[in-house]
N, CA, C and O atoms as a MOPAC input file, in Angstrom:
PM7 MOZYME 1SCF
protein

 N    -15.63800 1     2.22500 1    -8.95600 1
 C    -14.82000 1     1.08200 1    -9.36500 1
 C    -14.83100 1     0.06300 1    -8.24000 1
 O    -14.37400 1     0.35800 1    -7.13600 1
 N    -15.34200 1    -1.12200 1    -8.50000 1
 C    -15.36200 1    -2.15100 1    -7.46700 1
 C    -14.25100 1    -3.15900 1    -7.69700 1
 O    -14.22600 1    -4.21500 1    -7.06600 1
 N    -13.34500 1    -2.84100 1    -8.58600 1
 C    -12.20100 1    -3.69500 1    -8.85400 1
 C    -10.93300 1    -2.89400 1    -8.60400 1
 O    -10.97700 1    -1.67800 1    -8.41500 1
 N     -9.80700 1    -3.58900 1    -8.60600 1
 C     -8.50800 1    -2.93400 1    -8.45900 1
 C     -7.71400 1    -3.16200 1    -9.73100 1
 O     -8.06000 1    -3.99900 1   -10.56500 1
 N     -6.64000 1    -2.39400 1    -9.85700 1
 C     -5.73400 1    -2.59300 1   -10.98600 1
 C     -4.34300 1    -2.85800 1   -10.44800 1
 O     -3.95900 1    -2.33900 1    -9.40000 1
 N     -3.59200 1    -3.67000 1   -11.17500 1
 C     -2.18700 1    -3.93300 1   -10.83100 1
 C     -1.33200 1    -2.89200 1   -11.54500 1
 O     -1.53300 1    -2.60700 1   -12.72600 1
 N     -0.37800 1    -2.33100 1   -10.81000 1
 C      0.48900 1    -1.31100 1   -11.40400 1
 C      1.94300 1    -1.55700 1   -11.01600 1
 O      2.21400 1    -2.10000 1    -9.94400 1
 N      2.88500 1    -1.16000 1   -11.88000 1
 C      4.31000 1    -1.29000 1   -11.56400 1
 C      4.75500 1    -0.17200 1   -10.62000 1
 O      4.03600 1     0.81200 1   -10.44200 1
 N      5.92700 1    -0.31700 1   -10.02100 1
 C      6.42100 1     0.70600 1    -9.09100 1
 C      6.48300 1     2.11100 1    -9.69600 1
 O      6.20600 1     3.08800 1    -9.00100 1
 N      6.83600 1     2.22600 1   -10.95800 1
 C      6.94000 1     3.55100 1   -11.56800 1
 C      5.59000 1     4.26700 1   -11.57400 1
 O      5.52100 1     5.46300 1   -11.29200 1
 N      4.53500 1     3.55200 1   -11.89000 1
 C      3.20300 1     4.15600 1   -11.88900 1
 C      2.75500 1     4.46200 1   -10.45700 1
 O      2.11300 1     5.48100 1   -10.20200 1
 N      3.10100 1     3.57000 1    -9.53100 1
 C      2.76800 1     3.80300 1    -8.12800 1
 C      3.46600 1     5.06200 1    -7.61900 1
 O      2.86600 1     5.85100 1    -6.88900 1
 N      4.71000 1     5.24900 1    -7.99300 1
 C      5.44600 1     6.43700 1    -7.56500 1
 C      4.79200 1     7.69300 1    -8.12800 1
 O      4.67500 1     8.69500 1    -7.42300 1
 N      4.37000 1     7.65400 1    -9.37800 1
 C      3.69000 1     8.80700 1    -9.97900 1
 C      2.40000 1     9.11800 1    -9.22200 1
 O      2.09200 1    10.28400 1    -8.97300 1
 N      1.65500 1     8.09300 1    -8.86100 1
 C      0.42000 1     8.30300 1    -8.09600 1
 C      0.72100 1     8.85600 1    -6.70600 1
 O     -0.01900 1     9.69900 1    -6.19800 1
 N      1.80000 1     8.38700 1    -6.09100 1
 C      2.19000 1     8.90700 1    -4.76500 1
 C      2.44200 1    10.40000 1    -4.82600 1
 O      2.02900 1    11.14100 1    -3.93400 1
 N      3.12000 1    10.84600 1    -5.87900 1
 C      3.41300 1    12.27400 1    -5.98100 1
 C      2.14200 1    13.09100 1    -6.18000 1
 O      2.13600 1    14.30100 1    -5.95500 1
 N      1.06000 1    12.42500 1    -6.60600 1
 C     -0.23100 1    13.10200 1    -6.79100 1
 C     -1.15000 1    12.91800 1    -5.57600 1
 O     -2.31700 1    13.30800 1    -5.61600 1
 N     -0.62600 1    12.32700 1    -4.50300 1
 C     -1.39400 1    12.23100 1    -3.27500 1
 C     -1.99100 1    10.87800 1    -2.94500 1
 O     -2.77000 1    10.76900 1    -1.99800 1
 N     -1.64800 1     9.84000 1    -3.70100 1
 C     -2.17500 1     8.50700 1    -3.39000 1
 C     -1.66600 1     8.04300 1    -2.03300 1
 O     -0.55800 1     8.38800 1    -1.62100 1
 N     -2.47600 1     7.26900 1    -1.35300 1
 C     -2.12100 1     6.68000 1    -0.06200 1
 C     -1.55900 1     5.28900 1    -0.31600 1
 O     -2.08300 1     4.53400 1    -1.13500 1
 N     -0.47700 1     4.95700 1     0.40100 1
 C      0.11300 1     3.61600 1     0.28900 1
 C     -0.12400 1     2.88900 1     1.60000 1
 O      0.14300 1     3.42100 1     2.67700 1
 N     -0.63000 1     1.65800 1     1.49500 1
 C     -0.77700 1     0.80200 1     2.67900 1
 C      0.07100 1    -0.44700 1     2.48200 1
 O      0.12300 1    -1.01200 1     1.38900 1
 N      0.72500 1    -0.86300 1     3.53900 1
 C      1.62200 1    -2.01800 1     3.53300 1
 C      0.98200 1    -3.09300 1     4.39900 1
 O      0.73800 1    -2.87000 1     5.58500 1
 N      0.70700 1    -4.26500 1     3.81200 1
 C      0.01500 1    -5.32300 1     4.54900 1
 C      0.94900 1    -6.41700 1     5.04500 1
 O      0.48900 1    -7.46500 1     5.49900 1
 N      2.26100 1    -6.18600 1     4.96400 1
 C      3.20900 1    -7.19100 1     5.45500 1
 C      3.16000 1    -7.25500 1     6.98200 1
 O      2.51500 1    -6.42600 1     7.62400 1
 N      3.84100 1    -8.23700 1     7.55300 1
 C      3.83700 1    -8.38900 1     9.00900 1
 C      4.53900 1    -7.19600 1     9.67200 1
 O      5.36300 1    -6.53500 1     9.04100 1
 N      4.21600 1    -6.92100 1    10.93800 1
 C      4.76700 1    -5.74000 1    11.62200 1
 C      6.29600 1    -5.69800 1    11.65600 1
 O      6.88200 1    -4.62100 1    11.55100 1
 N      6.94700 1    -6.85400 1    11.80200 1
 C      8.40700 1    -6.86800 1    11.86800 1
 C      9.02100 1    -6.45900 1    10.53000 1
 O      9.97100 1    -5.67700 1    10.49300 1
 N      8.48200 1    -6.98600 1     9.43900 1
 C      8.99100 1    -6.62000 1     8.11500 1
 C      8.76100 1    -5.14300 1     7.84700 1
 O      9.63400 1    -4.45700 1     7.31400 1
 N      7.58000 1    -4.65500 1     8.21800 1
 C      7.26600 1    -3.24100 1     8.03500 1
 C      8.25400 1    -2.37200 1     8.81400 1
 O      8.77700 1    -1.39300 1     8.28100 1
 N      8.51000 1    -2.73000 1    10.07300 1
 C      9.41100 1    -1.93500 1    10.91000 1
 C     10.82800 1    -1.93300 1    10.34500 1
 O     11.52900 1    -0.92500 1    10.43700 1
 N     11.25200 1    -3.04400 1     9.76500 1
 C     12.59100 1    -3.12300 1     9.18200 1
 C     12.73800 1    -2.14400 1     8.02700 1
 O     13.73300 1    -1.42300 1     7.94900 1
 N     11.75600 1    -2.11200 1     7.12600 1
 C     11.74300 1    -1.13200 1     6.03400 1
 C     10.41700 1    -1.21900 1     5.29200 1
 O      9.80700 1    -2.28100 1     5.16800 1
 N     10.00200 1    -0.06100 1     4.80800 1
 C      8.73600 1     0.04500 1     4.08800 1
 C      8.79600 1     1.24700 1     3.16000 1
 O      9.70600 1     2.07000 1     3.25600 1
 N      7.83800 1     1.34500 1     2.27600 1
 C      7.74200 1     2.49900 1     1.38300 1
 C      7.53000 1     3.73100 1     2.24400 1
 O      6.65800 1     3.74400 1     3.11300 1
 N      8.31700 1     4.75600 1     2.00900 1
 C      8.22800 1     5.98100 1     2.80600 1
 C      6.79300 1     6.50600 1     2.80000 1
 O      6.18500 1     6.67800 1     1.74300 1
 N      6.26500 1     6.75800 1     3.99800 1
 C      4.92000 1     7.29500 1     4.13500 1
 C      3.81500 1     6.25900 1     4.11500 1
 O      2.64300 1     6.60800 1     4.26100 1
 N      4.16300 1     4.97800 1     3.93500 1
 C      3.14000 1     3.93300 1     3.89200 1
 C      2.58000 1     3.66900 1     5.28600 1
 O      3.30500 1     3.72400 1     6.28000 1
 N      1.31000 1     3.38700 1     5.34500 1
 C      0.65400 1     3.01000 1     6.58500 1
 C      0.66400 1     1.50200 1     6.71100 1
 O      0.41800 1     0.79400 1     5.73400 1
 N      0.94500 1     1.00200 1     7.90500 1
 C      0.88100 1    -0.44300 1     8.11800 1
 C     -0.57900 1    -0.80500 1     8.33100 1
 O     -1.22900 1    -0.29700 1     9.24500 1
 N     -1.08600 1    -1.68400 1     7.48500 1
 C     -2.49000 1    -2.07200 1     7.54300 1
 C     -2.59100 1    -3.56600 1     7.83300 1
 O     -2.07100 1    -4.39600 1     7.08700 1
 N     -3.27200 1    -3.89300 1     8.93500 1
 C     -3.52500 1    -5.29300 1     9.27700 1
 C     -4.90700 1    -5.37300 1     9.91300 1
 O     -5.63000 1    -4.37900 1     9.96200 1
 N     -5.26700 1    -6.54100 1    10.39400 1
 C     -6.60200 1    -6.71200 1    10.97200 1
 C     -6.84500 1    -5.78700 1    12.15200 1
 O     -7.99000 1    -5.42600 1    12.42400 1
 N     -5.77600 1    -5.39200 1    12.86700 1
 C     -5.91700 1    -4.54000 1    14.04400 1
 C     -6.09900 1    -3.07500 1    13.67200 1
 O     -6.79000 1    -2.34000 1    14.37800 1
 N     -5.48600 1    -2.64100 1    12.56900 1
 C     -5.54900 1    -1.22300 1    12.20500 1
 C     -6.58600 1    -0.91900 1    11.13000 1
 O     -6.81100 1     0.24500 1    10.80200 1
 N     -7.21700 1    -1.94800 1    10.58100 1
 C     -8.14200 1    -1.75200 1     9.46100 1
 C     -9.31300 1    -0.84600 1     9.81600 1
 O     -9.62800 1     0.07200 1     9.05800 1
 N     -9.96300 1    -1.08300 1    10.94800 1
 C    -11.13800 1    -0.28400 1    11.31900 1
 C    -10.78200 1     1.19100 1    11.46200 1
 O    -11.50200 1     2.05000 1    10.95400 1
 N     -9.67500 1     1.49700 1    12.15000 1
 C     -9.25200 1     2.89200 1    12.30600 1
 C     -8.90000 1     3.50800 1    10.96400 1
 O     -9.26200 1     4.65000 1    10.68300 1
 N     -8.18900 1     2.74700 1    10.13200 1
 C     -7.81200 1     3.25500 1     8.82200 1
 C     -9.05900 1     3.61100 1     8.01300 1
 O     -9.12900 1     4.68800 1     7.42000 1
 N    -10.03000 1     2.71900 1     7.98900 1
 C    -11.23300 1     2.95400 1     7.19300 1
 C    -12.06100 1     4.10400 1     7.75700 1
 O    -12.70000 1     4.83400 1     6.99900 1
 N    -12.05800 1     4.27200 1     9.07200 1
 C    -12.81900 1     5.36200 1     9.68400 1
 C    -12.24100 1     6.72200 1     9.29800 1
 O    -12.97400 1     7.70900 1     9.22900 1
 N    -10.92900 1     6.78000 1     9.04700 1
 C    -10.26700 1     8.05000 1     8.74600 1
 C     -9.98000 1     8.24700 1     7.26000 1
 O     -9.56200 1     9.33200 1     6.85500 1
 N    -10.19600 1     7.22900 1     6.45300 1
 C     -9.77800 1     7.25600 1     5.05000 1
 C    -10.67400 1     8.14600 1     4.19900 1
 O    -11.86900 1     8.29400 1     4.45600 1
 N    -10.06300 1     8.72700 1     3.18600 1
 C    -10.78700 1     9.42500 1     2.13100 1
 C    -10.99600 1     8.39500 1     1.02900 1
 O    -10.04500 1     8.02500 1     0.34100 1
 N    -12.21700 1     7.93400 1     0.85600 1
 C    -12.50300 1     6.85400 1    -0.07800 1
 C    -12.34400 1     7.27800 1    -1.53700 1
 O    -12.36100 1     6.43700 1    -2.43600 1
 N    -12.18800 1     8.58300 1    -1.76800 1
 C    -11.98200 1     9.08300 1    -3.13100 1
 C    -10.50000 1     9.18700 1    -3.49100 1
 O    -10.15200 1     9.32900 1    -4.66400 1
 N     -9.63900 1     9.11700 1    -2.49400 1
 C     -8.19000 1     9.22200 1    -2.71700 1
 C     -7.65700 1     7.88400 1    -3.23500 1
 O     -8.01600 1     6.83300 1    -2.70500 1
 N     -6.80200 1     7.90900 1    -4.26700 1
 C     -6.22500 1     6.65400 1    -4.76700 1
 C     -5.49700 1     5.90400 1    -3.64600 1
 O     -4.85600 1     6.51800 1    -2.79200 1
 N     -5.60200 1     4.58200 1    -3.65900 1
 C     -5.04100 1     3.73700 1    -2.61800 1
 C     -4.19000 1     2.65000 1    -3.26500 1
 O     -4.66400 1     1.90900 1    -4.12600 1
 N     -2.92000 1     2.56100 1    -2.83800 1
 C     -1.98600 1     1.56700 1    -3.36300 1
 C     -1.69300 1     0.55900 1    -2.25400 1
 O     -1.30600 1     0.93700 1    -1.14900 1
 N     -1.88100 1    -0.72300 1    -2.55700 1
 C     -1.65700 1    -1.78400 1    -1.57000 1
 C     -0.34900 1    -2.50300 1    -1.91600 1
 O     -0.14700 1    -2.94400 1    -3.04700 1
 N      0.52800 1    -2.61000 1    -0.92000 1
 C      1.81700 1    -3.27800 1    -1.11500 1
 C      1.95300 1    -4.44400 1    -0.14200 1
 O      1.51500 1    -4.37200 1     1.00700 1
 N      2.57700 1    -5.52800 1    -0.63200 1
 C      2.90400 1    -6.68200 1     0.21000 1
 C      4.36600 1    -7.03300 1    -0.07200 1
 O      5.15500 1    -6.15200 1    -0.41400 1
 N      4.72700 1    -8.27800 1     0.06400 1
 C      6.11000 1    -8.68800 1    -0.17400 1
 C      6.46700 1    -8.69100 1    -1.65200 1
 O      7.42400 1    -8.03400 1    -2.06200 1
 N      5.69700 1    -9.43200 1    -2.45900 1
 C      6.04400 1    -9.61500 1    -3.87100 1
 C      4.90800 1    -9.30600 1    -4.83400 1
 O      5.03700 1    -9.55500 1    -6.03300 1
 N      3.79700 1    -8.76800 1    -4.33600 1
 C      2.69700 1    -8.39900 1    -5.21500 1
 C      1.60800 1    -9.43600 1    -5.35000 1
 O      0.74800 1    -9.31300 1    -6.22200 1
 N      1.62000 1   -10.46100 1    -4.50500 1
 C      0.58200 1   -11.49500 1    -4.56900 1
 C     -0.52000 1   -11.25000 1    -3.54300 1
 O     -1.68800 1   -11.13100 1    -3.91400 1
 N     -0.17200 1   -11.17300 1    -2.27100 1
 C     -1.16600 1   -10.96600 1    -1.21100 1
 C     -1.88500 1    -9.63600 1    -1.35700 1
 O     -3.04700 1    -9.50600 1    -0.97200 1
 N     -1.19500 1    -8.65200 1    -1.91200 1
 C     -1.80000 1    -7.32600 1    -2.05900 1
 C     -3.00800 1    -7.35600 1    -2.98700 1
 O     -3.88700 1    -6.50100 1    -2.87400 1
 N     -3.07200 1    -8.31400 1    -3.89600 1
 C     -4.20100 1    -8.38000 1    -4.81400 1
 C     -5.50000 1    -8.70600 1    -4.07200 1
 O     -6.53800 1    -8.10200 1    -4.34400 1
 N     -5.44700 1    -9.64900 1    -3.14500 1
 C     -6.62900 1    -9.97200 1    -2.34600 1
 C     -7.04200 1    -8.80700 1    -1.47000 1
 O     -8.23000 1    -8.50400 1    -1.35100 1
 N     -6.06300 1    -8.14800 1    -0.85400 1
 C     -6.35900 1    -7.00000 1     0.00100 1
 C     -6.91800 1    -5.84800 1    -0.83000 1
 O     -7.84300 1    -5.16300 1    -0.39500 1
 N     -6.36400 1    -5.63100 1    -2.02100 1
 C     -6.85400 1    -4.56700 1    -2.89700 1
 C     -8.30100 1    -4.84500 1    -3.31500 1
 O     -9.12900 1    -3.93500 1    -3.34700 1
 N     -8.59700 1    -6.10100 1    -3.63200 1
 C     -9.96600 1    -6.46000 1    -4.00800 1
 C    -10.91600 1    -6.19600 1    -2.84100 1
 O    -12.01400 1    -5.67500 1    -3.03600 1
 N    -10.49500 1    -6.55400 1    -1.63300 1
 C    -11.32200 1    -6.32000 1    -0.44800 1
 C    -11.57400 1    -4.82800 1    -0.25400 1
 O    -12.71200 1    -4.41900 1    -0.02300 1
 N    -10.52800 1    -4.01400 1    -0.34600 1
 C    -10.67900 1    -2.56900 1    -0.14000 1
 C    -11.54400 1    -1.94500 1    -1.22000 1
 O    -12.31000 1    -1.02300 1    -0.93800 1
 N    -11.43700 1    -2.42500 1    -2.44000 1
 C    -12.30000 1    -1.93000 1    -3.51600 1
 C    -13.76000 1    -2.26200 1    -3.19800 1
 O    -14.65100 1    -1.44200 1    -3.41700 1
 N    -13.99500 1    -3.46800 1    -2.68200 1
 C    -15.35500 1    -3.87000 1    -2.30800 1
 C    -15.91700 1    -3.01900 1    -1.17000 1
 O    -17.13100 1    -2.86100 1    -1.04700 1
 N    -15.02200 1    -2.46900 1    -0.33500 1
 C    -15.45900 1    -1.63600 1     0.78500 1
 C    -15.83600 1    -0.22100 1     0.33900 1
 O    -16.34900 1     0.56600 1     1.13500 1
 N    -15.58100 1     0.10100 1    -0.93200 1
 C    -16.02000 1     1.39400 1    -1.44100 1
 C    -14.92600 1     2.36500 1    -1.82300 1
 O    -15.22500 1     3.49200 1    -2.21900 1
 N    -13.66400 1     1.96700 1    -1.71900 1
 C    -12.59900 1     2.86000 1    -2.18400 1
 C    -12.73400 1     3.00800 1    -3.69700 1
 O    -12.89100 1     2.01600 1    -4.41000 1
 N    -12.67500 1     4.21900 1    -4.17500 1
 C    -12.95900 1     4.50600 1    -5.58000 1
 C    -11.86300 1     4.03600 1    -6.52300 1
 O    -12.14100 1     3.62100 1    -7.64800 1
 N    -10.60700 1     4.10200 1    -6.06200 1
 C     -9.46700 1     3.83000 1    -6.94800 1
 C     -8.43000 1     3.03500 1    -6.16100 1
 O     -7.71300 1     3.59500 1    -5.33200 1
 N     -8.35300 1     1.72400 1    -6.42100 1
 C     -7.46300 1     0.84400 1    -5.65800 1
 C     -6.48500 1     0.15700 1    -6.60100 1
 O     -6.85700 1    -0.30700 1    -7.67900 1
 N     -5.21600 1     0.10200 1    -6.16800 1
 C     -4.15800 1    -0.50400 1    -6.96700 1
 C     -3.38000 1    -1.50300 1    -6.12300 1
 O     -3.21100 1    -1.32100 1    -4.91800 1
 N     -2.90800 1    -2.56500 1    -6.77700 1
 C     -2.00400 1    -3.52500 1    -6.16000 1
 C     -0.62800 1    -3.30200 1    -6.78200 1
 O     -0.49400 1    -3.24100 1    -8.00400 1
 N      0.38200 1    -3.18300 1    -5.94200 1
 C      1.74800 1    -2.91200 1    -6.41400 1
 C      2.39200 1    -4.18900 1    -6.93400 1
 O      2.72300 1    -5.08400 1    -6.15600 1
 N      2.56900 1    -4.27300 1    -8.24700 1
 C      3.24700 1    -5.42100 1    -8.84800 1
 C      4.68000 1    -5.50700 1    -8.32600 1
 O      5.38500 1    -4.50000 1    -8.25300 1
 N      5.09900 1    -6.71000 1    -7.96800 1
 C      6.45100 1    -6.90600 1    -7.45400 1
 C      6.58000 1    -6.58500 1    -5.98700 1
 O      7.60700 1    -6.87500 1    -5.37400 1
 N      5.54300 1    -5.98400 1    -5.40800 1
 C      5.51000 1    -5.68500 1    -3.98500 1
 C      6.64900 1    -4.80500 1    -3.50600 1
 O      7.30300 1    -4.10600 1    -4.28000 1
 N      6.86000 1    -4.86600 1    -2.19100 1
 C      7.90200 1    -4.03700 1    -1.58100 1
 C      9.28400 1    -4.38400 1    -2.11800 1
 O     10.12700 1    -3.50000 1    -2.27200 1
 N      9.52400 1    -5.65600 1    -2.40400 1
 C     10.86200 1    -6.06100 1    -2.86200 1
 C     11.23400 1    -5.36100 1    -4.16700 1
 O     12.35600 1    -4.87200 1    -4.30200 1
 N     10.31000 1    -5.30500 1    -5.13300 1
 C     10.59800 1    -4.60900 1    -6.38400 1
 C     10.65600 1    -3.10400 1    -6.16200 1
 O     11.45800 1    -2.41400 1    -6.79000 1
 N      9.81600 1    -2.59600 1    -5.27600 1
 C      9.84900 1    -1.16400 1    -4.95700 1
 C     11.22800 1    -0.78600 1    -4.41800 1
 O     11.82700 1     0.19300 1    -4.86100 1
 N     11.72400 1    -1.56900 1    -3.46100 1
 C     13.02000 1    -1.27200 1    -2.83900 1
 C     14.14000 1    -1.29500 1    -3.87700 1
 O     15.05800 1    -0.47700 1    -3.82100 1
 N     14.06500 1    -2.22700 1    -4.82000 1
 C     15.07700 1    -2.30600 1    -5.87900 1
 C     14.96500 1    -1.13200 1    -6.85500 1
 O     15.96900 1    -0.66500 1    -7.39200 1
 N     13.74500 1    -0.66500 1    -7.07500 1
 C     13.50300 1     0.40300 1    -8.05100 1
 C     13.71700 1     1.78300 1    -7.45400 1
 O     14.29600 1     2.65300 1    -8.10400 1
 N     13.25800 1     1.99700 1    -6.22500 1
 C     13.32700 1     3.30400 1    -5.55500 1
 C     13.97500 1     3.18000 1    -4.17500 1
 O     13.30000 1     3.37600 1    -3.16400 1
 N     15.27000 1     2.85800 1    -4.11400 1
 C     15.90500 1     2.66200 1    -2.79900 1
 C     15.88100 1     3.91000 1    -1.91500 1
 O     15.95600 1     3.79800 1    -0.69100 1
 N     15.77800 1     5.08900 1    -2.51600 1
 C     15.73400 1     6.32200 1    -1.71800 1
 C     14.33900 1     6.61100 1    -1.16200 1
 O     14.16300 1     7.55300 1    -0.38800 1
 N     13.35100 1     5.80800 1    -1.55100 1
 C     11.96800 1     5.99900 1    -1.09100 1
 C     11.56700 1     4.91700 1    -0.09100 1
 O     10.41500 1     4.48700 1    -0.04800 1
 N     12.54200 1     4.48500 1     0.71200 1
 C     12.31400 1     3.44200 1     1.71000 1
 C     12.59400 1     4.03200 1     3.08800 1
 O     13.57800 1     4.74600 1     3.28300 1
 N     11.72100 1     3.72600 1     4.03500 1
 C     11.87000 1     4.22200 1     5.41300 1
 C     11.95200 1     3.03500 1     6.36100 1
 O     11.63400 1     1.90400 1     5.99100 1
 N     12.38500 1     3.30900 1     7.59300 1
 C     12.45300 1     2.29000 1     8.62600 1
 C     11.72600 1     2.77100 1     9.84500 1
 O     11.49300 1     3.96900 1    10.00400 1
 N     11.35900 1     1.84200 1    10.72000 1
 C     10.74600 1     2.23300 1    11.98800 1
 C      9.34200 1     1.73100 1    12.13300 1
 O      8.82400 1     0.99500 1    11.29300 1
 N      8.73300 1     2.15100 1    13.22900 1
 C      7.38300 1     1.70300 1    13.56000 1
 C      6.37200 1     2.24300 1    12.56800 1
 O      6.68000 1     3.08500 1    11.72400 1
 N      5.17300 1     1.73800 1    12.69300 1
 C      4.10800 1     2.05200 1    11.75200 1
 C      3.77800 1     3.53100 1    11.71300 1
 O      3.63700 1     4.18200 1    12.74900 1
 N      3.65700 1     4.04700 1    10.50400 1
 C      3.09400 1     5.37800 1    10.28600 1
 C      1.57900 1     5.19100 1    10.32600 1
 O      1.06800 1     4.16900 1     9.86900 1
 N      0.87300 1     6.15500 1    10.85900 1
 C     -0.58200 1     6.04000 1    10.92600 1
 C     -1.22200 1     7.25900 1    10.26900 1
 O     -0.63100 1     8.33800 1    10.22200 1
 N     -2.42700 1     7.07100 1     9.76900 1
 C     -3.10500 1     8.19500 1     9.08400 1
 C     -3.42600 1     9.32300 1    10.04000 1
 O     -3.99200 1    10.33700 1     9.63100 1

C-alpha cells in the first residue's frame, strides 16, 4: 500500500490494541505536555532512527493536532515503504476528548 487511510479515534484505538504503532508529529513542547499513551514523538531529528528500527509491516498511525498535518506525514511514510499507514482524523485533540484515559505526559517515548 503506497497510500494512507484516514481513520477516527475509535478505529485507531482498536488498531493500537492489536499492536499498531502511534507516532505524534506535533512540536516537542505539545508532545511533552500530553500525547497518546505509548506514542513516539516523530520529527526531522528522530525520523532516521525511527525508520532504522521500525517494522515496516506493523500498522502505523500518525497523529498531529487536528488531523491535517498528519495526512502529509502519513503519505510520506507510506511512500517510504510502510505497509499500512493511517492518519488520525481529528488529531490529538479529538483523541484526548474521546479517550482521556489514554493520554500520557512527559518527554518523548522512543522505539
